[in-house]
mmCIF file of C-alpha atoms and ligand atoms in Angstrom:
data_model
loop_
_atom_site.group_PDB
_atom_site.id
_atom_site.type_symbol
_atom_site.label_atom_id
_atom_site.label_comp_id
_atom_site.label_asym_id
_atom_site.label_seq_id
_atom_site.Cartn_x
_atom_site.Cartn_y
_atom_site.Cartn_z
ATOM 1 C CA MET A 1 -0.170 -0.049 0.257
ATOM 2 C CA SER A 2 1.208 3.663 -1.001
ATOM 3 C CA ARG A 3 1.201 6.262 1.570
ATOM 4 C CA PHE A 4 -1.361 7.942 -0.864
ATOM 5 C CA PHE A 5 -4.192 5.049 -0.485
ATOM 6 C CA SER A 6 -7.165 6.663 1.401
ATOM 7 C CA GLU A 7 -7.494 5.255 4.966
ATOM 8 C CA LYS A 8 -11.062 4.622 4.105
ATOM 9 C CA TYR A 9 -9.594 1.128 2.469
ATOM 10 C CA GLU A 10 -7.596 0.149 5.367
ATOM 11 C CA GLY A 11 -8.113 -3.431 5.848
ATOM 12 C CA LEU A 12 -9.775 -3.797 2.399
ATOM 13 C CA SER A 13 -9.347 -7.452 1.537
ATOM 14 C CA PRO A 14 -10.168 -7.907 -2.268
ATOM 15 C CA TYR A 15 -11.795 -10.720 -3.923
ATOM 16 C CA VAL A 16 -9.540 -13.538 -4.929
ATOM 17 C CA PRO A 17 -10.815 -14.958 -8.455
ATOM 18 C CA GLY A 18 -9.877 -18.446 -9.353
ATOM 19 C CA GLU A 19 -6.433 -19.399 -10.910
ATOM 20 C CA GLN A 20 -6.445 -18.362 -14.574
ATOM 21 C CA PRO A 21 -3.330 -20.349 -15.936
ATOM 22 C CA ARG A 22 -1.596 -18.205 -18.634
ATOM 23 C CA GLY A 23 0.585 -20.183 -20.792
ATOM 24 C CA GLY A 24 3.137 -23.129 -19.552
ATOM 25 C CA ARG A 25 1.197 -26.218 -18.306
ATOM 26 C CA LYS A 26 -2.169 -26.900 -19.719
ATOM 27 C CA PHE A 27 -4.986 -27.403 -17.113
ATOM 28 C CA VAL A 28 -8.377 -28.799 -17.292
ATOM 29 C CA LYS A 29 -9.927 -25.848 -15.753
ATOM 30 C CA LEU A 30 -12.683 -27.019 -13.416
ATOM 31 C CA ASN A 31 -12.303 -23.854 -11.140
ATOM 32 C CA THR A 32 -14.612 -20.884 -12.336
ATOM 33 C CA ASN A 33 -17.550 -22.353 -13.368
ATOM 34 C CA GLU A 34 -17.315 -21.273 -17.040
ATOM 35 C CA SER A 35 -18.905 -23.008 -19.842
ATOM 36 C CA PRO A 36 -16.631 -25.450 -21.857
ATOM 37 C CA PHE A 37 -18.509 -24.439 -25.018
ATOM 38 C CA PRO A 38 -17.851 -21.544 -27.311
ATOM 39 C CA PRO A 39 -20.371 -18.449 -27.276
ATOM 40 C CA SER A 40 -23.229 -19.079 -29.854
ATOM 41 C CA PRO A 41 -22.178 -18.764 -33.362
ATOM 42 C CA LYS A 42 -24.705 -15.724 -33.755
ATOM 43 C CA ALA A 43 -23.228 -14.192 -30.774
ATOM 44 C CA VAL A 44 -19.758 -14.472 -32.463
ATOM 45 C CA ALA A 45 -20.886 -12.998 -36.039
ATOM 46 C CA ALA A 46 -22.473 -10.031 -34.381
ATOM 47 C CA GLY A 47 -19.380 -9.516 -32.019
ATOM 48 C CA ILE A 48 -17.159 -9.829 -35.300
ATOM 49 C CA GLU A 49 -19.569 -7.044 -36.843
ATOM 50 C CA ALA A 50 -19.206 -4.586 -34.152
ATOM 51 C CA VAL A 51 -15.410 -4.646 -33.913
ATOM 52 C CA ASN A 52 -15.473 -2.360 -36.998
ATOM 53 C CA GLY A 53 -17.349 0.274 -35.015
ATOM 54 C CA LEU A 54 -15.169 0.641 -31.967
ATOM 55 C CA ASN A 55 -14.144 4.170 -33.075
ATOM 56 C CA LEU A 56 -17.432 5.305 -31.354
ATOM 57 C CA TYR A 57 -18.255 4.774 -27.887
ATOM 58 C CA SER A 58 -20.972 2.013 -26.894
ATOM 59 C CA ASP A 59 -24.469 3.077 -26.685
ATOM 60 C CA PRO A 60 -24.727 4.008 -22.971
ATOM 61 C CA SER A 61 -28.380 2.877 -22.819
ATOM 62 C CA CYS A 62 -27.615 -0.528 -24.042
ATOM 63 C CA ILE A 63 -31.239 -0.279 -25.710
ATOM 64 C CA GLU A 64 -31.041 -2.752 -28.606
ATOM 65 C CA LEU A 65 -29.585 -5.349 -25.871
ATOM 66 C CA ARG A 66 -32.458 -4.483 -23.631
ATOM 67 C CA ARG A 67 -35.028 -4.744 -26.432
ATOM 68 C CA LYS A 68 -33.806 -8.332 -26.992
ATOM 69 C CA ALA A 69 -33.830 -8.843 -23.345
ATOM 70 C CA SER A 70 -37.233 -7.621 -22.924
ATOM 71 C CA ASP A 71 -38.503 -10.205 -25.574
ATOM 72 C CA VAL A 72 -36.552 -13.275 -24.111
ATOM 73 C CA PHE A 73 -37.460 -12.527 -20.233
ATOM 74 C CA GLY A 74 -41.036 -11.063 -20.679
ATOM 75 C CA VAL A 75 -40.104 -7.833 -18.941
ATOM 76 C CA GLY A 76 -40.280 -4.537 -20.161
ATOM 77 C CA ALA A 77 -36.818 -2.803 -21.490
ATOM 78 C CA ASP A 78 -37.003 -0.239 -18.373
ATOM 79 C CA ASN A 79 -37.042 -3.294 -16.096
ATOM 80 C CA ILE A 80 -33.410 -4.109 -17.251
ATOM 81 C CA THR A 81 -29.951 -2.451 -16.477
ATOM 82 C CA CYS A 82 -26.855 -3.802 -18.204
ATOM 83 C CA ALA A 83 -23.626 -4.100 -16.581
ATOM 84 C CA ASN A 84 -20.021 -5.297 -16.768
ATOM 85 C CA GLY A 85 -20.634 -8.702 -15.522
ATOM 86 C CA SER A 86 -23.391 -9.436 -13.020
ATOM 87 C CA ASP A 87 -20.748 -8.569 -10.323
ATOM 88 C CA GLU A 88 -21.137 -4.850 -11.314
ATOM 89 C CA VAL A 89 -24.899 -5.058 -10.689
ATOM 90 C CA LEU A 90 -24.180 -6.758 -7.258
ATOM 91 C CA ASN A 91 -21.896 -3.946 -6.431
ATOM 92 C CA PHE A 92 -24.312 -1.307 -7.276
ATOM 93 C CA ALA A 93 -26.776 -2.984 -5.265
ATOM 94 C CA PHE A 94 -24.941 -3.013 -2.240
ATOM 95 C CA SER A 95 -24.192 0.863 -2.735
ATOM 96 C CA ALA A 96 -27.616 1.724 -3.606
ATOM 97 C CA PHE A 97 -29.705 -0.414 -1.092
ATOM 98 C CA CYS A 98 -27.260 -0.918 2.017
ATOM 99 C CA ASP A 99 -25.841 1.958 4.576
ATOM 100 C CA CYS A 100 -25.239 2.135 8.150
ATOM 101 C CA GLY A 101 -28.639 1.555 9.225
ATOM 102 C CA THR A 102 -29.386 -1.116 6.620
ATOM 103 C CA PRO A 103 -26.778 -3.972 6.671
ATOM 104 C CA ALA A 104 -26.092 -6.419 3.740
ATOM 105 C CA VAL A 105 -27.462 -9.784 5.060
ATOM 106 C CA PHE A 106 -26.575 -13.039 3.439
ATOM 107 C CA PRO A 107 -25.647 -16.628 4.429
ATOM 108 C CA ASP A 108 -22.052 -17.423 6.038
ATOM 109 C CA VAL A 109 -21.591 -19.613 2.855
ATOM 110 C CA THR A 110 -22.171 -18.280 -0.349
ATOM 111 C CA TYR A 111 -20.718 -16.056 -2.982
ATOM 112 C CA GLY A 112 -17.441 -14.861 -1.708
ATOM 113 C CA PHE A 113 -17.859 -11.480 -3.327
ATOM 114 C CA TYR A 114 -20.577 -10.306 -1.057
ATOM 115 C CA PRO A 115 -18.513 -9.387 1.947
ATOM 116 C CA VAL A 116 -16.096 -7.432 -0.029
ATOM 117 C CA PHE A 117 -18.737 -5.386 -2.158
ATOM 118 C CA ALA A 118 -19.791 -4.883 1.515
ATOM 119 C CA ALA A 119 -16.207 -3.774 2.533
ATOM 120 C CA GLN A 120 -15.652 -1.544 -0.428
ATOM 121 C CA ASN A 121 -18.750 0.108 -0.125
ATOM 122 C CA ARG A 122 -18.038 0.442 3.521
ATOM 123 C CA VAL A 123 -21.555 -0.966 4.871
ATOM 124 C CA PRO A 124 -21.945 -3.490 7.494
ATOM 125 C CA PHE A 125 -23.045 -7.173 6.736
ATOM 126 C CA LYS A 126 -24.349 -9.679 8.718
ATOM 127 C CA GLU A 127 -23.693 -13.723 7.829
ATOM 128 C CA ILE A 128 -26.376 -15.993 8.534
ATOM 129 C CA PRO A 129 -25.241 -19.892 9.223
ATOM 130 C CA LEU A 130 -26.661 -21.840 6.611
ATOM 131 C CA LYS A 131 -28.457 -24.825 8.059
ATOM 132 C CA GLU A 132 -27.075 -28.321 8.715
ATOM 133 C CA ASP A 133 -27.761 -29.858 4.911
ATOM 134 C CA PHE A 134 -26.318 -26.532 3.623
ATOM 135 C CA SER A 135 -29.438 -24.641 2.870
ATOM 136 C CA VAL A 136 -30.430 -21.428 3.032
ATOM 137 C CA ASP A 137 -32.062 -20.544 6.745
ATOM 138 C CA VAL A 138 -35.104 -18.984 5.225
ATOM 139 C CA GLU A 139 -36.873 -18.005 8.588
ATOM 140 C CA ARG A 140 -33.680 -16.758 9.869
ATOM 141 C CA MET A 141 -33.259 -14.296 7.082
ATOM 142 C CA ALA A 142 -36.583 -13.110 6.976
ATOM 143 C CA ALA A 143 -36.345 -12.394 10.787
ATOM 144 C CA GLU A 144 -33.104 -9.923 9.912
ATOM 145 C CA LYS A 145 -33.385 -6.310 9.361
ATOM 146 C CA GLY A 146 -31.471 -5.112 6.189
ATOM 147 C CA THR A 147 -31.092 -5.906 2.549
ATOM 148 C CA LEU A 148 -30.965 -9.709 1.805
ATOM 149 C CA PHE A 149 -28.900 -10.987 -0.671
ATOM 150 C CA ILE A 150 -29.636 -14.398 -1.806
ATOM 151 C CA ALA A 151 -27.700 -16.176 -4.493
ATOM 152 C CA ASN A 152 -30.230 -18.688 -6.140
ATOM 153 C CA PRO A 153 -28.922 -21.415 -6.631
ATOM 154 C CA ASN A 154 -26.488 -20.869 -3.826
ATOM 155 C CA ALA A 155 -22.457 -20.724 -4.435
ATOM 156 C CA PRO A 156 -20.359 -22.914 -3.513
ATOM 157 C CA THR A 157 -22.942 -25.452 -2.650
ATOM 158 C CA GLY A 158 -25.126 -25.489 -5.707
ATOM 159 C CA VAL A 159 -28.486 -25.922 -3.416
ATOM 160 C CA ALA A 160 -31.738 -23.770 -4.797
ATOM 161 C CA LEU A 161 -34.172 -22.093 -3.354
ATOM 162 C CA SER A 162 -37.852 -22.648 -4.382
ATOM 163 C CA LEU A 163 -40.100 -19.580 -5.637
ATOM 164 C CA GLU A 164 -42.093 -19.866 -2.763
ATOM 165 C CA ALA A 165 -39.340 -19.365 -0.415
ATOM 166 C CA ILE A 166 -38.498 -16.266 -2.516
ATOM 167 C CA ARG A 167 -41.925 -15.208 -2.102
ATOM 168 C CA PHE A 168 -41.639 -15.492 1.730
ATOM 169 C CA LEU A 169 -38.800 -13.233 1.946
ATOM 170 C CA LEU A 170 -39.868 -11.060 -0.298
ATOM 171 C CA GLU A 171 -43.327 -10.550 1.733
ATOM 172 C CA SER A 172 -41.605 -11.236 5.204
ATOM 173 C CA ASP A 173 -40.787 -7.031 5.314
ATOM 174 C CA ALA A 174 -42.053 -5.404 2.138
ATOM 175 C CA SER A 175 -39.820 -2.092 3.301
ATOM 176 C CA ARG A 176 -36.611 -3.661 2.375
ATOM 177 C CA MET A 177 -34.947 -5.184 -0.991
ATOM 178 C CA VAL A 178 -33.682 -8.789 -1.548
ATOM 179 C CA VAL A 179 -31.466 -9.091 -4.165
ATOM 180 C CA VAL A 180 -31.749 -12.631 -5.899
ATOM 181 C CA ASP A 181 -28.301 -13.511 -7.585
ATOM 182 C CA GLU A 182 -29.133 -15.654 -10.329
ATOM 183 C CA ALA A 183 -25.844 -16.495 -11.713
ATOM 184 C CA TYR A 184 -26.638 -20.059 -12.057
ATOM 185 C CA VAL A 185 -30.154 -20.308 -12.592
ATOM 186 C CA ASP A 186 -30.276 -21.452 -15.895
ATOM 187 C CA PHE A 187 -29.245 -25.276 -15.107
ATOM 188 C CA GLY A 188 -32.200 -26.162 -13.208
ATOM 189 C CA ALA A 189 -33.235 -23.382 -10.673
ATOM 190 C CA GLU A 190 -36.597 -21.349 -10.579
ATOM 191 C CA SER A 191 -36.229 -17.708 -11.796
ATOM 192 C CA ALA A 192 -37.785 -14.652 -10.048
ATOM 193 C CA VAL A 193 -37.412 -12.577 -12.856
ATOM 194 C CA GLY A 194 -41.277 -13.162 -13.368
ATOM 195 C CA LEU A 195 -42.165 -11.812 -9.999
ATOM 196 C CA VAL A 196 -40.448 -8.590 -10.786
ATOM 197 C CA GLY A 197 -43.794 -6.948 -11.842
ATOM 198 C CA LYS A 198 -45.565 -7.675 -8.476
ATOM 199 C CA TYR A 199 -42.533 -6.973 -5.867
ATOM 200 C CA GLU A 200 -41.434 -3.493 -5.947
ATOM 201 C CA ASN A 201 -38.535 -4.420 -3.328
ATOM 202 C CA LEU A 202 -37.017 -7.320 -5.401
ATOM 203 C CA LEU A 203 -33.861 -6.868 -8.092
ATOM 204 C CA VAL A 204 -32.747 -10.172 -9.622
ATOM 205 C CA THR A 205 -29.285 -10.524 -11.154
ATOM 206 C CA GLN A 206 -28.130 -12.694 -13.923
ATOM 207 C CA THR A 207 -24.854 -13.215 -16.017
ATOM 208 C CA PHE A 208 -24.086 -14.264 -19.724
ATOM 209 C CA SER A 209 -20.824 -15.440 -17.862
ATOM 210 C CA LYS A 210 -21.855 -18.950 -17.418
ATOM 211 C CA SER A 211 -25.175 -20.530 -19.337
ATOM 212 C CA ARG A 212 -24.214 -18.025 -22.554
ATOM 213 C CA SER A 213 -20.702 -18.855 -22.425
ATOM 214 C CA MET A 214 -19.199 -15.252 -22.596
ATOM 215 C CA ALA A 215 -17.418 -14.856 -19.079
ATOM 216 C CA GLY A 216 -14.731 -13.115 -21.081
ATOM 217 C CA ALA A 217 -17.256 -10.661 -22.491
ATOM 218 C CA ARG A 218 -18.305 -9.648 -19.079
ATOM 219 C CA LEU A 219 -22.187 -8.988 -19.343
ATOM 220 C CA GLY A 220 -24.448 -9.344 -16.928
ATOM 221 C CA PHE A 221 -28.374 -7.929 -16.027
ATOM 222 C CA GLY A 222 -30.130 -6.479 -13.327
ATOM 223 C CA PHE A 223 -34.219 -6.837 -13.517
ATOM 224 C CA ALA A 224 -36.582 -4.751 -11.303
ATOM 225 C CA GLN A 225 -39.235 -2.502 -11.358
ATOM 226 C CA GLU A 226 -38.661 0.802 -12.920
ATOM 227 C CA ARG A 227 -37.712 2.997 -9.745
ATOM 228 C CA VAL A 228 -35.366 0.368 -8.775
ATOM 229 C CA ILE A 229 -33.669 0.180 -12.158
ATOM 230 C CA ALA A 230 -33.676 4.117 -11.954
ATOM 231 C CA ASP A 231 -31.315 3.903 -8.589
ATOM 232 C CA ILE A 232 -28.994 1.549 -10.383
ATOM 233 C CA GLU A 233 -28.808 3.812 -13.205
ATOM 234 C CA THR A 234 -27.930 6.958 -11.112
ATOM 235 C CA LEU A 235 -25.146 5.320 -9.893
ATOM 236 C CA ARG A 236 -23.769 3.534 -13.459
ATOM 237 C CA ASN A 237 -23.943 7.036 -14.866
ATOM 238 C CA SER A 238 -22.129 8.298 -12.221
ATOM 239 C CA VAL A 239 -19.314 6.007 -12.512
ATOM 240 C CA ASN A 240 -19.429 4.589 -16.225
ATOM 241 C CA PRO A 241 -22.148 5.197 -18.536
ATOM 242 C CA TYR A 242 -19.878 2.965 -21.180
ATOM 243 C CA ASN A 243 -19.872 0.223 -18.857
ATOM 244 C CA VAL A 244 -20.881 -2.340 -21.407
ATOM 245 C CA ASN A 245 -18.331 -2.105 -24.560
ATOM 246 C CA SER A 246 -20.156 -2.531 -28.095
ATOM 247 C CA VAL A 247 -18.564 -5.779 -28.853
ATOM 248 C CA THR A 248 -20.356 -7.135 -25.752
ATOM 249 C CA GLN A 249 -23.275 -5.595 -26.250
ATOM 250 C CA ALA A 250 -23.644 -6.904 -30.032
ATOM 251 C CA MET A 251 -22.663 -10.286 -28.511
ATOM 252 C CA GLY A 252 -25.342 -10.238 -26.006
ATOM 253 C CA ALA A 253 -28.023 -9.306 -28.499
ATOM 254 C CA GLY A 254 -26.803 -12.179 -30.615
ATOM 255 C CA ALA A 255 -26.730 -14.844 -27.900
ATOM 256 C CA LEU A 256 -30.387 -13.734 -26.930
ATOM 257 C CA GLU A 257 -31.359 -14.381 -30.849
ATOM 258 C CA ASP A 258 -30.026 -18.166 -30.155
ATOM 259 C CA GLU A 259 -31.841 -19.403 -26.947
ATOM 260 C CA ALA A 260 -32.030 -22.887 -28.594
ATOM 261 C CA TYR A 261 -28.040 -23.113 -28.401
ATOM 262 C CA THR A 262 -28.140 -22.028 -24.748
ATOM 263 C CA ARG A 263 -30.983 -24.300 -24.016
ATOM 264 C CA GLU A 264 -29.063 -27.204 -25.503
ATOM 265 C CA ASN A 265 -25.872 -26.508 -23.897
ATOM 266 C CA CYS A 266 -27.766 -26.188 -20.336
ATOM 267 C CA LEU A 267 -29.252 -29.719 -20.921
ATOM 268 C CA VAL A 268 -25.499 -31.449 -21.659
ATOM 269 C CA ILE A 269 -24.385 -29.659 -18.508
ATOM 270 C CA GLU A 270 -27.245 -30.774 -16.111
ATOM 271 C CA LYS A 271 -26.894 -34.284 -17.721
ATOM 272 C CA ASN A 272 -22.766 -34.478 -17.273
ATOM 273 C CA ARG A 273 -23.436 -32.842 -13.615
ATOM 274 C CA ASP A 274 -25.923 -35.518 -13.033
ATOM 275 C CA GLU A 275 -23.317 -38.202 -14.255
ATOM 276 C CA LEU A 276 -20.756 -36.671 -12.438
ATOM 277 C CA SER A 277 -22.626 -36.604 -9.119
ATOM 278 C CA ALA A 278 -23.399 -40.408 -9.651
ATOM 279 C CA TYR A 279 -20.041 -41.042 -10.104
ATOM 280 C CA LEU A 280 -19.064 -39.244 -7.088
ATOM 281 C CA LYS A 281 -21.455 -40.806 -4.933
ATOM 282 C CA ARG A 282 -20.271 -44.146 -5.796
ATOM 283 C CA ARG A 283 -17.056 -43.339 -5.089
ATOM 284 C CA GLY A 284 -17.959 -42.365 -1.482
ATOM 285 C CA PHE A 285 -18.227 -38.741 -1.788
ATOM 286 C CA LEU A 286 -20.691 -36.483 0.029
ATOM 287 C CA LEU A 287 -22.442 -34.305 -2.232
ATOM 288 C CA THR A 288 -24.833 -31.305 -2.257
ATOM 289 C CA ASP A 289 -28.303 -31.447 -4.393
ATOM 290 C CA SER A 290 -26.642 -28.995 -6.825
ATOM 291 C CA LYS A 291 -28.901 -27.370 -9.622
ATOM 292 C CA ALA A 292 -25.810 -25.134 -10.619
ATOM 293 C CA ASN A 293 -22.853 -26.071 -13.315
ATOM 294 C CA PHE A 294 -20.716 -27.335 -10.680
ATOM 295 C CA VAL A 295 -21.053 -30.142 -7.869
ATOM 296 C CA PHE A 296 -19.749 -29.501 -4.209
ATOM 297 C CA ALA A 297 -18.308 -32.467 -3.172
ATOM 298 C CA ALA A 298 -16.046 -33.856 0.126
ATOM 299 C CA HIS A 299 -14.510 -37.323 0.617
ATOM 300 C CA PRO A 300 -14.615 -38.661 4.457
ATOM 301 C CA LYS A 301 -11.061 -40.136 3.801
ATOM 302 C CA ILE A 302 -9.469 -37.165 1.997
ATOM 303 C CA GLY A 303 -9.005 -33.408 3.281
ATOM 304 C CA GLY A 304 -10.464 -30.974 1.075
ATOM 305 C CA VAL A 305 -7.132 -29.067 0.301
ATOM 306 C CA GLY A 306 -5.264 -32.506 -0.229
ATOM 307 C CA PHE A 307 -7.867 -33.299 -2.788
ATOM 308 C CA TYR A 308 -7.186 -29.945 -4.303
ATOM 309 C CA LEU A 309 -3.625 -30.570 -4.400
ATOM 310 C CA LYS A 310 -3.615 -34.097 -5.972
ATOM 311 C CA LEU A 311 -5.971 -33.109 -8.660
ATOM 312 C CA ARG A 312 -3.770 -30.160 -9.478
ATOM 313 C CA GLU A 313 -0.442 -32.350 -9.484
ATOM 314 C CA ARG A 314 -2.653 -34.236 -12.381
ATOM 315 C CA GLY A 315 -3.418 -31.137 -13.992
ATOM 316 C CA ILE A 316 -6.992 -30.533 -12.884
ATOM 317 C CA LEU A 317 -7.770 -27.255 -11.277
ATOM 318 C CA VAL A 318 -11.044 -27.271 -9.194
ATOM 319 C CA ARG A 319 -11.794 -24.709 -6.467
ATOM 320 C CA HIS A 320 -10.931 -25.010 -2.649
ATOM 321 C CA PHE A 321 -12.421 -22.534 0.026
ATOM 322 C CA GLY A 322 -10.668 -22.023 3.166
ATOM 323 C CA ARG A 323 -13.305 -20.443 5.166
ATOM 324 C CA PRO A 324 -15.503 -20.941 6.929
ATOM 325 C CA GLU A 325 -14.057 -24.017 8.798
ATOM 326 C CA ARG A 326 -17.567 -26.200 8.164
ATOM 327 C CA ILE A 327 -16.630 -26.202 4.275
ATOM 328 C CA VAL A 328 -12.659 -26.962 4.507
ATOM 329 C CA ASP A 329 -13.279 -30.638 3.399
ATOM 330 C CA TYR A 330 -15.199 -29.737 0.129
ATOM 331 C CA ASN A 331 -14.461 -28.526 -3.359
ATOM 332 C CA ARG A 332 -16.114 -26.974 -5.930
ATOM 333 C CA ILE A 333 -15.836 -28.619 -9.342
ATOM 334 C CA THR A 334 -16.986 -27.189 -12.425
ATOM 335 C CA VAL A 335 -19.250 -29.407 -14.695
ATOM 336 C CA GLY A 336 -17.374 -29.543 -18.085
ATOM 337 C CA SER A 337 -17.903 -31.304 -21.245
ATOM 338 C CA ARG A 338 -18.080 -35.323 -21.217
ATOM 339 C CA GLU A 339 -14.301 -35.325 -22.184
ATOM 340 C CA GLN A 340 -13.331 -32.837 -19.287
ATOM 341 C CA THR A 341 -15.528 -35.104 -16.983
ATOM 342 C CA ASP A 342 -13.792 -38.206 -18.144
ATOM 343 C CA VAL A 343 -10.417 -36.949 -17.532
ATOM 344 C CA PHE A 344 -11.603 -35.586 -13.891
ATOM 345 C CA GLU A 345 -13.098 -39.160 -12.988
ATOM 346 C CA LYS A 346 -9.847 -40.845 -14.248
ATOM 347 C CA ALA A 347 -7.709 -38.957 -11.924
ATOM 348 C CA VAL A 348 -9.880 -39.008 -8.931
ATOM 349 C CA ASP A 349 -9.689 -43.024 -9.609
ATOM 350 C CA GLY A 350 -6.226 -42.729 -9.386
ATOM 351 C CA ILE A 351 -6.182 -40.426 -6.243
ATOM 352 C CA LEU A 352 -8.704 -42.712 -4.374
ATOM 353 C CA GLU A 353 -6.452 -45.779 -5.402
ATOM 354 C CA GLU A 354 -3.282 -44.202 -4.073
ATOM 355 C CA ILE A 355 -4.893 -42.966 -0.735
ATOM 356 C CA LEU A 356 -7.405 -46.070 0.190
HETATM 357 N N1 PMP B 401 -22.749 -14.345 -8.588
HETATM 358 C C1 PMP B 401 -22.014 -15.574 -8.277
HETATM 359 C C2 PMP B 401 -22.876 -16.448 -7.272
HETATM 360 C C3 PMP B 401 -20.993 -15.816 -8.955
HETATM 361 O O1 PMP B 401 -20.563 -17.202 -8.758
HETATM 362 C C4 PMP B 401 -20.741 -15.309 -9.943
HETATM 363 C C5 PMP B 401 -19.155 -15.582 -10.741
HETATM 364 N N2 PMP B 401 -18.184 -15.550 -10.296
HETATM 365 C C6 PMP B 401 -20.884 -13.898 -10.348
HETATM 366 C C7 PMP B 401 -22.211 -13.480 -9.665
HETATM 367 C C8 PMP B 401 -20.483 -13.027 -11.295
HETATM 368 O O2 PMP B 401 -20.571 -13.270 -12.133
HETATM 369 P P1 PMP B 401 -20.213 -12.677 -13.378
HETATM 370 O O3 PMP B 401 -19.857 -10.848 -13.058
HETATM 371 O O4 PMP B 401 -19.359 -13.065 -14.588
HETATM 372 O O5 PMP B 401 -21.202 -11.958 -14.281
#
């Protein structure tokens, strides 16, 4: 830290993204929940065309993209804000809907960026322990005062809440915001976007990084009623009105014209997830019931770090989290292509043979 760094950021501990190996050894990357498939050919073609217009600023209103999204998601274009990844919408939400008297409230095991967003925005936060079975303690969340942040499905557990539970949280206190982070919703959970018209206190975020294979393009959406969207837009336009570049806007619109491609890929991932889960269970692993594009697994005879390191030695990257204590024996494993899953399963067989 330089002597010029503002005191307000003293102790700020940034989010640590999953390893992105560059050059050197080739890894099978199952650590950041990316899609194993390329973006839709329609997205790619639209992006290539947009490159020629990069001499101009991108459309700060993302109007074409929002119109396409309006058709696909069944909400008005004014119910959508576009961002540089859903992380950006989430960050705006911490900024817009939390303050000293309105803490951020989220589960103790959830997306690791939430405490960082809270700290960066200098708002207090409270972590509510997941239940023993790793499900969100909806009753305890509902009893809290503050803005609720719920990843649905949750990460890194993959466990999903029903729409009924989301509705219960929304109705538990209509005077507070509920932010539902649906980064992984397309792999088998129920989306709350359809509830936006009914609940003024709902903000739903989604990303193009997972089901739409566009992690590197950085595109995310927020869905909410007009006035809530206007709050986010106020912040967005006070920071960077050009937050979504024109290639990404074009690619996003192209991807939304190819929902069949997205659906098909999600079905492959869901099938691979179910097969991978069955394999891991046969080998004695404990698993959560994941509705995401990853599984969360622990083996009673191998520590979480040990398993992570042994996979790494064999050229496979998965994600291990050092906190909280109750998940240190687990690893989060992205569900990839069938070929990647085969390599992973072979490596696991080798590790188990060595250890047991
Ligand atoms: N929410 C959750 C639960 C995530 O795991 C991620 C991806 N790391 C995000 C949001 C953010 O995704 P992106 O910024 O790529 O849209």
